Amino acid sequence: MNDRLDEIGFYKLSMEIWNEMWSDTEILMLDFRGKEIARQLVRSVGSISANIEEGYGRGFGKEYPQYLRISRGSSRESKGWYLRSNHLLNADIINSRITKLDTIIAMETKAIQTLESKTKH
């Protein structure tokens, strides 16, 4: 893509975690209990970048912060699913994903605050 969206840090991280999730779900799919976690991770991790993309595509009006909030919620949900995968995924993998998700959440929170402060003035 040749788009400014690729320059947004939390979007780049969301695409990184999407790619990492692929190998994580391959491991989870080996266990019948892990299959449900894998399905949920595909949905929640995919929703992070999808909502950033949709909000960005709609422009920088009042809708964009709302899409970032939805994306942030999906990041938090993904954290929960990674925590639930502790019986099947290595602790280093889980910690790495949680750290990345925490970074996305913090960056999105700051972006929401910045965007909303600009629309109030």
mmCIF file of C-alpha atoms in Angstrom:
data_model
loop_
_atom_site.group_PDB
_atom_site.id
_atom_site.type_symbol
_atom_site.label_atom_id
_atom_site.label_comp_id
_atom_site.label_asym_id
_atom_site.label_seq_id
_atom_site.Cartn_x
_atom_site.Cartn_y
_atom_site.Cartn_z
ATOM 1 C CA MET A 1 0.000 0.000 0.000
ATOM 2 C CA ASN A 2 1.156 3.501 -0.742
ATOM 3 C CA ASP A 3 -0.992 5.320 1.782
ATOM 4 C CA ARG A 4 -0.405 7.469 4.840
ATOM 5 C CA LEU A 5 -2.209 4.798 6.861
ATOM 6 C CA ASP A 6 0.979 2.720 6.659
ATOM 7 C CA GLU A 7 2.797 5.508 8.502
ATOM 8 C CA ILE A 8 0.559 5.358 11.587
ATOM 9 C CA GLY A 9 2.435 3.506 14.323
ATOM 10 C CA PHE A 10 -0.520 1.731 15.898
ATOM 11 C CA TYR A 11 -1.721 0.588 12.468
ATOM 12 C CA LYS A 12 1.702 -0.887 11.671
ATOM 13 C CA LEU A 13 1.675 -2.713 15.017
ATOM 14 C CA SER A 14 -1.845 -4.004 14.371
ATOM 15 C CA MET A 15 -0.673 -5.512 11.081
ATOM 16 C CA GLU A 16 2.375 -7.033 12.790
ATOM 17 C CA ILE A 17 0.242 -8.722 15.422
ATOM 18 C CA TRP A 18 -2.150 -9.926 12.697
ATOM 19 C CA ASN A 19 0.760 -11.695 10.982
ATOM 20 C CA GLU A 20 2.053 -13.110 14.277
ATOM 21 C CA MET A 21 -1.422 -14.355 15.144
ATOM 22 C CA TRP A 22 -1.293 -16.689 12.123
ATOM 23 C CA SER A 23 1.505 -18.810 13.594
ATOM 24 C CA ASP A 24 -0.079 -18.610 17.054
ATOM 25 C CA THR A 25 -3.376 -19.991 15.780
ATOM 26 C CA GLU A 26 -1.592 -22.849 14.010
ATOM 27 C CA ILE A 27 -0.425 -24.001 17.454
ATOM 28 C CA LEU A 28 -3.833 -23.415 19.043
ATOM 29 C CA MET A 29 -5.643 -25.388 16.334
ATOM 30 C CA LEU A 30 -3.821 -28.563 17.416
ATOM 31 C CA ASP A 31 -5.977 -28.756 20.567
ATOM 32 C CA PHE A 32 -9.776 -28.932 20.513
ATOM 33 C CA ARG A 33 -10.005 -26.259 23.239
ATOM 34 C CA GLY A 34 -7.513 -24.082 21.442
ATOM 35 C CA LYS A 35 -9.637 -24.073 18.296
ATOM 36 C CA GLU A 36 -12.208 -21.786 19.910
ATOM 37 C CA ILE A 37 -9.485 -19.462 21.190
ATOM 38 C CA ALA A 38 -7.995 -19.417 17.678
ATOM 39 C CA ARG A 39 -11.354 -18.477 16.141
ATOM 40 C CA GLN A 40 -11.806 -15.668 18.646
ATOM 41 C CA LEU A 41 -8.270 -14.382 18.064
ATOM 42 C CA VAL A 42 -8.814 -14.269 14.301
ATOM 43 C CA ARG A 43 -11.910 -12.136 14.861
ATOM 44 C CA SER A 44 -10.573 -9.832 17.581
ATOM 45 C CA VAL A 45 -7.073 -9.309 16.159
ATOM 46 C CA GLY A 46 -8.524 -8.793 12.680
ATOM 47 C CA SER A 47 -10.928 -6.216 14.051
ATOM 48 C CA ILE A 48 -8.072 -4.064 15.369
ATOM 49 C CA SER A 49 -6.680 -3.139 11.955
ATOM 50 C CA ALA A 50 -10.065 -3.328 10.191
ATOM 51 C CA ASN A 51 -11.543 -0.604 12.393
ATOM 52 C CA ILE A 52 -8.470 1.587 12.014
ATOM 53 C CA GLU A 53 -8.785 1.197 8.231
ATOM 54 C CA GLU A 54 -12.494 1.951 8.160
ATOM 55 C CA GLY A 55 -12.213 4.972 10.431
ATOM 56 C CA TYR A 56 -9.247 6.318 8.474
ATOM 57 C CA GLY A 57 -11.125 5.799 5.229
ATOM 58 C CA ARG A 58 -14.029 7.883 6.484
ATOM 59 C CA GLY A 59 -11.769 10.855 7.191
ATOM 60 C CA PHE A 60 -10.808 12.680 10.337
ATOM 61 C CA GLY A 61 -14.245 13.826 11.468
ATOM 62 C CA LYS A 62 -16.081 12.748 14.586
ATOM 63 C CA GLU A 63 -16.392 9.147 13.347
ATOM 64 C CA TYR A 64 -12.663 8.400 13.351
ATOM 65 C CA PRO A 65 -12.225 8.487 17.163
ATOM 66 C CA GLN A 66 -15.217 6.144 17.488
ATOM 67 C CA TYR A 67 -13.596 3.606 15.155
ATOM 68 C CA LEU A 68 -10.383 3.912 17.162
ATOM 69 C CA ARG A 69 -12.382 3.161 20.329
ATOM 70 C CA ILE A 70 -13.783 0.023 18.701
ATOM 71 C CA SER A 71 -10.276 -0.964 17.621
ATOM 72 C CA ARG A 72 -9.009 -0.350 21.161
ATOM 73 C CA GLY A 73 -11.774 -2.585 22.515
ATOM 74 C CA SER A 74 -10.711 -5.315 20.094
ATOM 75 C CA SER A 75 -7.129 -4.904 21.320
ATOM 76 C CA ARG A 76 -8.305 -5.430 24.887
ATOM 77 C CA GLU A 77 -10.370 -8.439 23.845
ATOM 78 C CA SER A 78 -7.347 -9.895 22.051
ATOM 79 C CA LYS A 79 -5.302 -9.497 25.241
ATOM 80 C CA GLY A 80 -7.906 -11.549 27.066
ATOM 81 C CA TRP A 81 -7.800 -14.326 24.472
ATOM 82 C CA TYR A 82 -4.001 -14.407 24.605
ATOM 83 C CA LEU A 83 -4.160 -14.676 28.399
ATOM 84 C CA ARG A 84 -6.629 -17.563 28.050
ATOM 85 C CA SER A 85 -4.232 -19.357 25.721
ATOM 86 C CA ASN A 86 -1.672 -19.797 28.505
ATOM 87 C CA HIS A 87 -2.101 -23.583 28.549
ATOM 88 C CA LEU A 88 -1.211 -23.873 24.875
ATOM 89 C CA LEU A 89 1.122 -21.018 23.919
ATOM 90 C CA ASN A 90 4.591 -20.364 25.286
ATOM 91 C CA ALA A 91 4.750 -17.613 27.928
ATOM 92 C CA ASP A 92 7.269 -15.659 25.823
ATOM 93 C CA ILE A 93 4.819 -15.563 22.905
ATOM 94 C CA ILE A 94 1.971 -14.441 25.144
ATOM 95 C CA ASN A 95 4.087 -11.747 26.822
ATOM 96 C CA SER A 96 5.280 -10.459 23.454
ATOM 97 C CA ARG A 97 1.716 -10.201 22.105
ATOM 98 C CA ILE A 98 0.407 -8.577 25.301
ATOM 99 C CA THR A 99 3.213 -5.993 25.212
ATOM 100 C CA LYS A 100 2.401 -5.166 21.592
ATOM 101 C CA LEU A 101 -1.330 -4.941 22.342
ATOM 102 C CA ASP A 102 -0.657 -2.678 25.346
ATOM 103 C CA THR A 103 1.365 -0.407 23.062
ATOM 104 C CA ILE A 104 -1.458 -0.295 20.509
ATOM 105 C CA ILE A 105 -3.967 0.530 23.264
ATOM 106 C CA ALA A 106 -1.788 3.355 24.614
ATOM 107 C CA MET A 107 -1.170 4.805 21.145
ATOM 108 C CA GLU A 108 -4.855 4.645 20.225
ATOM 109 C CA THR A 109 -5.839 6.275 23.517
ATOM 110 C CA LYS A 110 -3.452 9.153 22.826
ATOM 111 C CA ALA A 111 -4.733 9.490 19.243
ATOM 112 C CA ILE A 112 -8.355 9.574 20.450
ATOM 113 C CA GLN A 113 -7.529 12.271 23.008
ATOM 114 C CA THR A 114 -5.650 14.327 20.413
ATOM 115 C CA LEU A 115 -8.409 14.042 17.803
ATOM 116 C CA GLU A 116 -11.127 14.912 20.294
ATOM 117 C CA SER A 117 -9.246 17.921 21.633
ATOM 118 C CA LYS A 118 -8.965 19.241 18.064
ATOM 119 C CA THR A 119 -12.693 18.861 17.389
ATOM 120 C CA LYS A 120 -13.629 20.720 20.594
ATOM 121 C CA HIS A 121 -11.856 23.878 19.492
#
